[in-house]
Coordinates of C-alpha atoms in Angstrom, one line a residue:
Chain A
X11 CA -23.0 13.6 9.0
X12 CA -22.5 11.6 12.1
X13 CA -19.4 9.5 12.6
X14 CA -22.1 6.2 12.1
X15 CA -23.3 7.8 8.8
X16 CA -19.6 8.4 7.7
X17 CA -18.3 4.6 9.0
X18 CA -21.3 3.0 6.9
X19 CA -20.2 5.4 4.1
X20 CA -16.6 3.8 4.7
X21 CA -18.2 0.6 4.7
X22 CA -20.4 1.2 0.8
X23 CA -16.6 2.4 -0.2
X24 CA -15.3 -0.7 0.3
X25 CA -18.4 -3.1 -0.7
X26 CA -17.8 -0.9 -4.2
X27 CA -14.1 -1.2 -4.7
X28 CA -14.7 -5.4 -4.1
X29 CA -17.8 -5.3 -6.1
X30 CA -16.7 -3.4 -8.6
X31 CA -13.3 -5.4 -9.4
X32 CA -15.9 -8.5 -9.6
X33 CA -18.1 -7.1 -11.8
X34 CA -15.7 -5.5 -14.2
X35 CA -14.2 -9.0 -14.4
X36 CA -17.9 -11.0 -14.9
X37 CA -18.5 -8.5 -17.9
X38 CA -15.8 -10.2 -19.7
X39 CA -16.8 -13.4 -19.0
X40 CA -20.4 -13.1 -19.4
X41 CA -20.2 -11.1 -22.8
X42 CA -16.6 -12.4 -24.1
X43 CA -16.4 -14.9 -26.7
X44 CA -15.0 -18.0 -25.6
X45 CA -12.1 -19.7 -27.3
X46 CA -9.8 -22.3 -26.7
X47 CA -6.4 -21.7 -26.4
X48 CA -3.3 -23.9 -26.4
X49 CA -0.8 -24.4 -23.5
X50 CA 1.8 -25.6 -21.1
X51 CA 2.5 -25.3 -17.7
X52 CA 5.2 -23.9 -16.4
X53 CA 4.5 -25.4 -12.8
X54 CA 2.8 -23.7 -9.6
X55 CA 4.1 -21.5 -7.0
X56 CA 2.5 -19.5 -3.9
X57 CA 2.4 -15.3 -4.4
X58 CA 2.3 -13.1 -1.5
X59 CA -1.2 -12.3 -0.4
X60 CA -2.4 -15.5 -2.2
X61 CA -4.6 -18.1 -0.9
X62 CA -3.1 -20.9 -2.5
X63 CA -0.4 -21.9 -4.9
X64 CA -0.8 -20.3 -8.4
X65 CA -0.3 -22.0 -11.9
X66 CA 2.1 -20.2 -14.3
X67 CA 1.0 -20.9 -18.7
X68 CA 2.9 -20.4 -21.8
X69 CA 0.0 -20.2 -24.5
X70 CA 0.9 -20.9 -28.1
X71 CA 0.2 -17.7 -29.1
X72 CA 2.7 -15.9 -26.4
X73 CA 4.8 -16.5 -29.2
X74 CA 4.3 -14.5 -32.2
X75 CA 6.3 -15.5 -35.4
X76 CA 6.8 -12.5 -38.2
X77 CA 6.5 -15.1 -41.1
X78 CA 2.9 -15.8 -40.1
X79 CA 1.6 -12.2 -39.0
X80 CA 3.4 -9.8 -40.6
X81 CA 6.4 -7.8 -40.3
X82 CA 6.8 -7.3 -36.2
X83 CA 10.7 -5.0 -36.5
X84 CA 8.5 -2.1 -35.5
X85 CA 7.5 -3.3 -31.8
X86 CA 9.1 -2.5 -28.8
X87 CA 9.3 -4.2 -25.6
X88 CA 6.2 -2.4 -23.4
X89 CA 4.3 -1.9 -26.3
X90 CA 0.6 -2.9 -26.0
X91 CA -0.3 -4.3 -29.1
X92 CA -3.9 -6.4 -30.3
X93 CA -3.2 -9.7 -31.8
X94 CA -6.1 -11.4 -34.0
X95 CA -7.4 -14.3 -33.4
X96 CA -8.8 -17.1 -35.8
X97 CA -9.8 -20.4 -34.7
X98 CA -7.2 -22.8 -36.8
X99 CA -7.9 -25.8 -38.9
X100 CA -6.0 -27.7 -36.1
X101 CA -8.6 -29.5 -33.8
X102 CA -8.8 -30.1 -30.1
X103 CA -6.6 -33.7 -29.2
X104 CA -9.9 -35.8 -29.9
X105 CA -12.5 -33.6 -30.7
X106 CA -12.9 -32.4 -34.1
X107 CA -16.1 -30.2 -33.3
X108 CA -13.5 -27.6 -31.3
X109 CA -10.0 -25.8 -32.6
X110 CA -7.4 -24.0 -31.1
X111 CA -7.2 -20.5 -31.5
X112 CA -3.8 -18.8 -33.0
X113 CA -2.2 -15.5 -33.8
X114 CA -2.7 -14.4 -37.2
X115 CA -2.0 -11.1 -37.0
X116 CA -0.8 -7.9 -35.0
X117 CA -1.8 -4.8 -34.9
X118 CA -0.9 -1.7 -32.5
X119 CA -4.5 -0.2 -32.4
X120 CA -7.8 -2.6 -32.2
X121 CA -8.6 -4.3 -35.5
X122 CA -12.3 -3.1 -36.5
X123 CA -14.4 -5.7 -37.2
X124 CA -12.3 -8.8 -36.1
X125 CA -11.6 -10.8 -32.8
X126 CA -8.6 -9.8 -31.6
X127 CA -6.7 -10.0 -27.7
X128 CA -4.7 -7.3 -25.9
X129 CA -1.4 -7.7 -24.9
X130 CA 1.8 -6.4 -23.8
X131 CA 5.2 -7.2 -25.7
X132 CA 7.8 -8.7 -22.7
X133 CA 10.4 -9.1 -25.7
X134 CA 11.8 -8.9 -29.2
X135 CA 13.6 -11.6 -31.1
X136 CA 15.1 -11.1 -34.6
X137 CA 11.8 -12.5 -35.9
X138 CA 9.4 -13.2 -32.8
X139 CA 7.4 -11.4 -30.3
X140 CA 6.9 -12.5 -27.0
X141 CA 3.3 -11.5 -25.9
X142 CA 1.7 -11.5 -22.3
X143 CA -2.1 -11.1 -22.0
X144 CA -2.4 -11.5 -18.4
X145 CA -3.7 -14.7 -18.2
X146 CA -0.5 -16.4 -17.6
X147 CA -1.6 -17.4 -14.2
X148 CA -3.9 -19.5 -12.9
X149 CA -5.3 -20.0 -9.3
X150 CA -6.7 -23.5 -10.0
X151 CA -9.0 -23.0 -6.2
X152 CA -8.9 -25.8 -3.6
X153 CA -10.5 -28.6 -5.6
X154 CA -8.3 -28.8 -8.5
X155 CA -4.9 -28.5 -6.6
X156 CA -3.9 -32.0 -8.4
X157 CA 0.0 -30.9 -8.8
X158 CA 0.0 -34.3 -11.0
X159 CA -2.6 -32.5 -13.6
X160 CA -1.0 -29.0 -13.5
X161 CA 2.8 -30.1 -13.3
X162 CA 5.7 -28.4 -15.2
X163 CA 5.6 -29.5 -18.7
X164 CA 1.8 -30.5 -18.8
X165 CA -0.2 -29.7 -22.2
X166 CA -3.2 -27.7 -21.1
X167 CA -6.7 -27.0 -23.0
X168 CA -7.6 -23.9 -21.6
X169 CA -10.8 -21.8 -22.6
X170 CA -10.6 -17.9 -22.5
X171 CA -13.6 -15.8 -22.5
X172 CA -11.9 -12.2 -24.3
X173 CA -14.6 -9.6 -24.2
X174 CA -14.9 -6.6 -27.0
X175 CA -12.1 -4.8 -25.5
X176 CA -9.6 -7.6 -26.0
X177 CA -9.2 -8.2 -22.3
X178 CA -9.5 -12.0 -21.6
X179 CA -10.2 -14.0 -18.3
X180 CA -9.4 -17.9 -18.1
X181 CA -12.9 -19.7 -17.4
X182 CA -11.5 -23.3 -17.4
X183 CA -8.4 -24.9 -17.5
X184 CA -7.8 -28.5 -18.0
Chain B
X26 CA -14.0 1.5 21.1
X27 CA -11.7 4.2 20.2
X28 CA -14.5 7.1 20.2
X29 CA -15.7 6.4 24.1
X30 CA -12.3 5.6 25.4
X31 CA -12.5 2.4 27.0
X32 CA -9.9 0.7 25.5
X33 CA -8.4 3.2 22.7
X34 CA -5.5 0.9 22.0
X35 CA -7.3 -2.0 20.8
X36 CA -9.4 -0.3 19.3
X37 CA -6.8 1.4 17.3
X38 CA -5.3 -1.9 16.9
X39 CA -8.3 -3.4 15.1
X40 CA -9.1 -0.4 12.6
X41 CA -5.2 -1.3 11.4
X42 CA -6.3 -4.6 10.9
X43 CA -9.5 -4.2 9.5
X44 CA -7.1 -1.6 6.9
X45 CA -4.8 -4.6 6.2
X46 CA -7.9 -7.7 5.5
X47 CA -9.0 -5.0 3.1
X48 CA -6.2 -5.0 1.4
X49 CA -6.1 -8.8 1.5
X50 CA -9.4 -9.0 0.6
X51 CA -8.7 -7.2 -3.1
X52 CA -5.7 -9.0 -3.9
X53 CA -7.6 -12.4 -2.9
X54 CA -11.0 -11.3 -4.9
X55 CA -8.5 -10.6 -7.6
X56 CA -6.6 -14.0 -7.2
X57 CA -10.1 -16.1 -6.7
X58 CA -12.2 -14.2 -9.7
X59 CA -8.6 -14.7 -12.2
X60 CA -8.4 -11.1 -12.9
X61 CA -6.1 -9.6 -15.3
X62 CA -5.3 -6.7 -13.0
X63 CA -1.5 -5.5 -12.6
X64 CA -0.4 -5.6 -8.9
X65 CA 0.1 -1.7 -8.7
X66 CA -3.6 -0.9 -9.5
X67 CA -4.8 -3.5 -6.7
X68 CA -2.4 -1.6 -4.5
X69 CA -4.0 1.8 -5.9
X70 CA -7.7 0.6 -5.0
X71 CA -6.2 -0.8 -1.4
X72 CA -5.2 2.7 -1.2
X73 CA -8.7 4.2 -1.9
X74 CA -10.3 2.1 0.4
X75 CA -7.9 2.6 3.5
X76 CA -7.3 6.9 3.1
X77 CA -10.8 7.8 4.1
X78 CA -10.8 5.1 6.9
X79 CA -7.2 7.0 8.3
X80 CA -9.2 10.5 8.3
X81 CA -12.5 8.8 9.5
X82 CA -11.1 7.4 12.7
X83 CA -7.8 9.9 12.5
X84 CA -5.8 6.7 12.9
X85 CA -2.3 6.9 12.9
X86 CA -1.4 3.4 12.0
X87 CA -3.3 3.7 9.1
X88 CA -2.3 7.0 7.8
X89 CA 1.2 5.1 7.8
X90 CA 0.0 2.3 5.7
X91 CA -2.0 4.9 3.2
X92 CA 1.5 6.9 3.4
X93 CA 3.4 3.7 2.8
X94 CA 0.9 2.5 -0.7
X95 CA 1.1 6.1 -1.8
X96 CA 4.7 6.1 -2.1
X97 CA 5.2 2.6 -3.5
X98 CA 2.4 3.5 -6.2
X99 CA 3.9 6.7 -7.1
X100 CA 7.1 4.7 -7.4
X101 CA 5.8 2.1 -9.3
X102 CA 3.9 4.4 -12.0
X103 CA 6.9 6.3 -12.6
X104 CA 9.6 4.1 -12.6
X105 CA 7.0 1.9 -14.9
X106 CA 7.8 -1.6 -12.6
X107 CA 5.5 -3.2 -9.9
X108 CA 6.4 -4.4 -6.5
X109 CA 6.0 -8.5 -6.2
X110 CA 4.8 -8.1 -9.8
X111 CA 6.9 -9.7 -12.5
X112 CA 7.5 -6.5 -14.9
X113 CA 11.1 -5.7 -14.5
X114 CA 12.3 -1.7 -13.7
X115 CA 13.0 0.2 -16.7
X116 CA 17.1 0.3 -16.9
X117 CA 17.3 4.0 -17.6
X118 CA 15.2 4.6 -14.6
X119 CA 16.9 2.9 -12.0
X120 CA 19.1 6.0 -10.9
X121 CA 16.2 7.9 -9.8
X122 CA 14.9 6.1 -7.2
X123 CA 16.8 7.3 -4.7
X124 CA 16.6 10.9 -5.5
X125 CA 13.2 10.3 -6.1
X126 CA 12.1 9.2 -2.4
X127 CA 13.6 12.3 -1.2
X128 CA 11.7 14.6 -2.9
X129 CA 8.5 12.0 -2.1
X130 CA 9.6 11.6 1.4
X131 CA 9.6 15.6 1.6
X132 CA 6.5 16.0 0.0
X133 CA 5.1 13.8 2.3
X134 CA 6.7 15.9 5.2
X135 CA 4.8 19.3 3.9
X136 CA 1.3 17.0 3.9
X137 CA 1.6 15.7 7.3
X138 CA 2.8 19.5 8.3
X139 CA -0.5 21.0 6.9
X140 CA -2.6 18.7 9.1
X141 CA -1.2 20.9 11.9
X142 CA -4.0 23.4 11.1
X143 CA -6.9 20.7 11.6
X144 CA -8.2 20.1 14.6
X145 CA -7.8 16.8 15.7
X146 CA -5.9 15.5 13.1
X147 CA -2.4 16.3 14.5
X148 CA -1.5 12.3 14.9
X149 CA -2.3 12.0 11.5
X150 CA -0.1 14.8 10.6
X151 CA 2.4 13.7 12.8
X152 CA 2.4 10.0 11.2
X153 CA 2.6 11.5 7.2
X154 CA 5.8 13.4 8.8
X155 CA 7.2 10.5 10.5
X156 CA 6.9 8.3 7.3
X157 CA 8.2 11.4 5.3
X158 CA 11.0 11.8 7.3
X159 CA 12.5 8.0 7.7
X160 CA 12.0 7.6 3.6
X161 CA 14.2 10.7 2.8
X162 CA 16.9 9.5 5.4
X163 CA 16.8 6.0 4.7
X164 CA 17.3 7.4 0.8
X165 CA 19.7 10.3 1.6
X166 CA 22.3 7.4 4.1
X167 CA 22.1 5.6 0.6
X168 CA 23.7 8.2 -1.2
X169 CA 26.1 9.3 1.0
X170 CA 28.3 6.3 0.1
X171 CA 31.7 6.6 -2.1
X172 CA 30.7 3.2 -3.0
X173 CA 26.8 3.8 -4.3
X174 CA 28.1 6.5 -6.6
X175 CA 30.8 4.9 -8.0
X176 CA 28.5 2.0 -9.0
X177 CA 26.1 4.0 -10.8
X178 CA 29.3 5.5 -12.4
X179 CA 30.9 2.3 -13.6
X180 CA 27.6 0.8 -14.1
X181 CA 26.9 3.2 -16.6
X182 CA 23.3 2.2 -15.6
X183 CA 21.4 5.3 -18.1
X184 CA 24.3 4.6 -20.8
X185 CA 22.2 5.4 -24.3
X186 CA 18.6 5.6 -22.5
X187 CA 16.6 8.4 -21.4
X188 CA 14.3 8.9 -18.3
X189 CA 10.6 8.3 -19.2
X190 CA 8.7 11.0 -19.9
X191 CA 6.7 10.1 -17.1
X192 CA 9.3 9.5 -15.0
X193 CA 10.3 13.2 -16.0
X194 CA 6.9 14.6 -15.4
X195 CA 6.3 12.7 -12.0
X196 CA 9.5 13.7 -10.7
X197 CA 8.9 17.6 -11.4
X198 CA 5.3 17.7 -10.2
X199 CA 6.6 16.1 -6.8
X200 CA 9.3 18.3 -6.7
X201 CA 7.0 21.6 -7.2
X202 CA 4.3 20.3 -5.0
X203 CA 6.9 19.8 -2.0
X204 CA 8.3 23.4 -2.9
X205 CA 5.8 25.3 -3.1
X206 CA 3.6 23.7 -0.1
X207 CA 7.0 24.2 2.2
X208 CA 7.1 28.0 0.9
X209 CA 3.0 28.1 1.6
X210 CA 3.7 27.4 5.1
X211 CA 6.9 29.6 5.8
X212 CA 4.8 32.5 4.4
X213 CA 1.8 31.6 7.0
X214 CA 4.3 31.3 9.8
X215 CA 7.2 32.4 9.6
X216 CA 8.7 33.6 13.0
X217 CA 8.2 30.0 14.1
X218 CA 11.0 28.7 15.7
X219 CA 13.5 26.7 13.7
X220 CA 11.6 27.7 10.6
X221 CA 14.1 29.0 8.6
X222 CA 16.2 26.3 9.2
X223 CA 13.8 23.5 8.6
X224 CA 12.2 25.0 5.2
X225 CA 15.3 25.7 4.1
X226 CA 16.9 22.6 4.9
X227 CA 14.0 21.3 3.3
X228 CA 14.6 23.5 -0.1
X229 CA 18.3 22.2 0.1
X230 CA 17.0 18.2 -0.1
X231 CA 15.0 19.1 -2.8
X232 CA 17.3 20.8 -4.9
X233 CA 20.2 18.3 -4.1
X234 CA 17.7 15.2 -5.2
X235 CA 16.8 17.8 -8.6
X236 CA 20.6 17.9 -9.4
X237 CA 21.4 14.3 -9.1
X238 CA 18.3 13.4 -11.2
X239 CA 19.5 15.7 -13.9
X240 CA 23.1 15.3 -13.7
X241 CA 24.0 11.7 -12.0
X242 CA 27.4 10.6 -11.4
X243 CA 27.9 9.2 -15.4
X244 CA 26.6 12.0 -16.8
X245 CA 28.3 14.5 -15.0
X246 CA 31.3 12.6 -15.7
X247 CA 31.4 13.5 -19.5
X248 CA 31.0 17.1 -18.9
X249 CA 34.9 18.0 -19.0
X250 CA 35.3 20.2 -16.0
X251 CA 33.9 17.7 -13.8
X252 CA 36.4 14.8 -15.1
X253 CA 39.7 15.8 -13.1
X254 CA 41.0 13.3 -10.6
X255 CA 42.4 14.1 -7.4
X256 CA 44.8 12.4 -4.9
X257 CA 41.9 10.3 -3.2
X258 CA 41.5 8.3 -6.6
X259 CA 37.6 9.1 -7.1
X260 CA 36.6 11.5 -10.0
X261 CA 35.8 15.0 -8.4
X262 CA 32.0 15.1 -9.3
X263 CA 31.5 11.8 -7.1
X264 CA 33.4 13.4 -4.2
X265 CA 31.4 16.4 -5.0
X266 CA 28.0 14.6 -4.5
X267 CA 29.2 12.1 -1.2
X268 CA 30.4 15.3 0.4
X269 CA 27.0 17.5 -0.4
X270 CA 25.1 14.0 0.7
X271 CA 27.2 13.9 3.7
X272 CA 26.6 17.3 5.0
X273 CA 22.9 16.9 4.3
X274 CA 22.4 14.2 6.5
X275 CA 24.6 15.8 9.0
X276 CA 22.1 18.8 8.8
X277 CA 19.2 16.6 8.8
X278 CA 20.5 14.7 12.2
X279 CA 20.9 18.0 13.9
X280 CA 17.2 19.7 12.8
X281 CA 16.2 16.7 14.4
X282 CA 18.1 17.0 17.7
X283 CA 17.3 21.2 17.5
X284 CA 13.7 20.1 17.1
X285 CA 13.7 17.7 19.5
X286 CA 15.7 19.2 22.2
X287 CA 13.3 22.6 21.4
X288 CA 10.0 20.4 21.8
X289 CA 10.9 18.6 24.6
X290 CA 10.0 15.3 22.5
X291 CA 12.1 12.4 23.4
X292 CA 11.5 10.2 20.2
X293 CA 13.1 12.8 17.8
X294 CA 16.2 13.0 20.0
X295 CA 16.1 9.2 20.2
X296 CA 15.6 9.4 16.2
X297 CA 18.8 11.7 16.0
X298 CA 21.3 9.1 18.4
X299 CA 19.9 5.9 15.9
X300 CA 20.9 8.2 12.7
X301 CA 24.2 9.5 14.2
X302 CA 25.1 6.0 15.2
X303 CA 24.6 4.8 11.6
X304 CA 26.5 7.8 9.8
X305 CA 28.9 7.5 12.5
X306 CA 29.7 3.3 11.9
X307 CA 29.0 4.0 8.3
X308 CA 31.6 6.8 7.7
X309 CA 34.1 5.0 9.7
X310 CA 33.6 1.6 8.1
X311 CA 33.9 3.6 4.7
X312 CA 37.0 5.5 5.0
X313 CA 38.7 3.5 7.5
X314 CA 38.0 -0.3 6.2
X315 CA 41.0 -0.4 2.8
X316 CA 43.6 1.6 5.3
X317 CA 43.4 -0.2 8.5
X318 CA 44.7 -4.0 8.8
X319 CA 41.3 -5.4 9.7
X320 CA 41.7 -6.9 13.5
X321 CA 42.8 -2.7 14.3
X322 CA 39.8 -1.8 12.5
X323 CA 37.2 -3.7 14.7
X324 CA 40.0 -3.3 17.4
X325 CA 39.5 0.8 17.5
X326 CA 36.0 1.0 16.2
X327 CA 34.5 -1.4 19.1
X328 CA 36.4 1.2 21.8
X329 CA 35.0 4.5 20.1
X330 CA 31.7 2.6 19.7
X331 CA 31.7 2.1 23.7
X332 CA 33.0 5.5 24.6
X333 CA 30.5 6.5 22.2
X334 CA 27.5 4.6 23.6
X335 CA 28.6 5.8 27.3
X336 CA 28.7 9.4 26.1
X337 CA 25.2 8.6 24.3
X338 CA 23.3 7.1 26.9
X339 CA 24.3 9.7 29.6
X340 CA 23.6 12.9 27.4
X341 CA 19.5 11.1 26.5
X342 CA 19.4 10.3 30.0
X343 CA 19.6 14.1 31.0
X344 CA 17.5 15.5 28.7
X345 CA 14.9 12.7 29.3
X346 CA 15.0 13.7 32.5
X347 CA 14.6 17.4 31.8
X348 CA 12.2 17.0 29.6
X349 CA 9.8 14.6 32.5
X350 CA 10.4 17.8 34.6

């Protein structure tokens, strides 16, 4: 091979490592169910590499409670554990037609049959999980940087697409 | 630009960059699309892309950059944390590091050595070496402080946790890989010059990073031989460890010097004067600082620094000379 064959070789490499990462995240969102989770921002701040200033969430169901999903004295912190999902009788601020979704129960391996989320455990309280899915940031993009909207403190309605797997992918944020 | 020779420094200069908007390209494709991906695995695909570039246009800067992602992956899988991510470094772990970038940094050392064989790829070579060779010293002047070692001591940093198993396996395959790739080469060549000396300074690193990672200063302090106090007021097994550190640098500093000198090559003898400089200040600032009042302290040191730099300068002045001849 000539060094022009092996530079445009180079050049497919790369094209594939971009492409890739985009497609493996459009699978989830095109073929993830979309839910609507409950939040609060925790305020923005820039990250290294980034192209703007990023948007950190606590969701509702960060938080898991033992009373509500079962015993939890068996997780560890690092532990990737699958948290189900049901949409709850609570409704959206204003819309009936739409609920948030909530934790209802957790389990270490993937639930069969049910809708579920993956996450990590950060820590352990004497009856709580804390749970990160990786969707704790947001990069809101250069038309929605309204620091007023996104602020520390600010409820936020934000709607997840979480594919088969359990891996989720914000889709709107508002 | 680089392949016909017109201006080989730019274009050098521009395959770095095009290796670093890469990078920057994944991480903002990743920020932009919202992807759930940890920082280490962006870093691990930045890697993929940017390797066959350093081979493809044997670039030395780039080689550095793939030398620099490999080691900060490697560090990040095993020691289970990521590098301007947000998941904190497993306690029990901590310890390691050090010990672990000397073993990394002398793997990397053995790589860059191999490229010798391959025509045309001796910058690249040289570059893995050079990389190699700056982590395990940067690593090894770490540990040769009283100080360092009595902090892991009193911190009691692994106190009731065990190494990962990963960290466990990680650390072994890098120490047998750098083992057995240096004994690979001294049974191909081994009348070169310095050869002994080098593999088995080499072997020596290797086996001093194995023995802190399996006996560090807190653990070695239980075992009841180890727990007598001398006169100097440190617990034997750290003076035991600051004195093997100590000597290993020192031996380190001098390959480099023997090398250099041997090779004619100015910038390893320009290396050795920076690292003798710092062991020099640093030993002096250690042992000296708590016994002298402190205006004698800066008092003595800035004379022996001057005499030092006059003797310095006029020793790399002759052999630069020698060597142009």
């Amino acid at each position: 091979m000539t060094i022009r064959n092996h530079f445009f070789a180079l050049i497919v490499l790369w094209v594939a490592i971009v492409g890739g990462l985009i497609l493996f995240k459009q699978y989830s969102v095109r073929t993830g169910r979309e839910v609507l989770l409950r939040a609060m921002s925790r305020g923005t701040h820039s990250i290294p590499l980034g192209v703007g200033p990023q948007v950190s969430l606590r969701y509702d169901i960060n938080t898991i409670e033992e009373g509500k999903t079962g015993s939890l004295s068996s997780y560890r912190v690092g532990d990737r554990v699958h948290i189900g999902l049901i949409e709850a009788s609570r409704p959206k601020r204003g819309r009936r037609e739409e609920s948030y979704a909530v934790a209802a129960s957790v389990h270490r391996d993937p639930p069969r049959g049910g809708f579920f989320i993956k996450g990590t455990v950060k820590a352990v309280g004497d009856d709580t999980l804390y749970v990160k899915y990786g969707i704790e940031e947001y990069y809101p993009g250069p038309d929605q940087a309204d620091q007023q909207q996104l602020g520390y403190g600010k409820e936020l309605d934000v709607r997840v697409a979480v594919d088969a797997f359990g891996d989720a992918t914000i889709t709107s944020i508002g | 630009m680089t392949r016909d020779k017109r201006f080989p420094t730019v274009g050098a200069a521009l395959i770095f960059l095009g290796a670093l908007l890469f990078g920057a390209t994944v991480f903002l494709t990743s920020q932009m699309y919202q992807m759930n991906i940890e920082v280490r695995t962006l870093r691990f695909l930045w890697l993929v892309g940017v390797l066959p570039s350093a081979y493809l246009f044997r670039s030395a800067l780039v080689t550095g950059l793939s030398a620099l992602l490999a080691c900060s992956w490697m560090a990040e899988r095993l020691f289970g944390f990521s590098f301007m991510g947000n998941t904190p470094l497993i306690e029990g772990n901590i310890y390691a590091m050090p010990a672990f970038f000397i073993v990394a940094g002398f793997l990397l050392f053995e790589v860059g050595a191999l490229h010798y064989d391959w025509p045309g790829y001796e910058n690249v070579g040289r570059m893995y070496r050079y990389v190699g060779m700056k982590l395990a010293l940067i690593c090894l002047f770490m540990l040769t402080f009283r100080w360092t070692l009595a902090v892991y001591a009193q911190k009691n940093v692994i106190d009731g946790a065990v190494a990962t198993k990963q960290l466990v396996v990680g650390f072994a395959l890098a120490s047998a890989l750098s083992l057995g790739l240096s004994a690979f080469r001294y049974l191909k060549r081994p009348h070169r010059e310095h050869t002994a000396f080098e593999h088995g300074l080499g072997v020596l690193l290797v086996l001093a990073a194995i023995a802190f990672f399996v006996w560090p200063p807190q653990i070695a302090v239980s075992y009841p031989a180890f727990r007598a106090s001398i006169s100097y007021g440190i617990p034997l097994v750290q003076l035991v460890y600051t004195v093997l550190f100590n000597a290993l640098l020192g031996a380190l500093i001098m390959l480099l010097f023997l090398v250099g000198y041997y090779r004619e090559d100015i910038i390893l003898v320009n290396g050795a004067v920076v690292w003798s400089c710092f062991l020099i200040i640093a030993r002096y600032y250690d042992w000296f600082w708590d016994q002298l009042s402190h205006s004698i302290f800066f008092l003595v040191g800035g004379i022996l620094l001057l005499v030092l730099g006059i003797v310095v300068e006029k020793k790399r002045r002759e052999l630069k000379a020698r060597f142009t001849l």
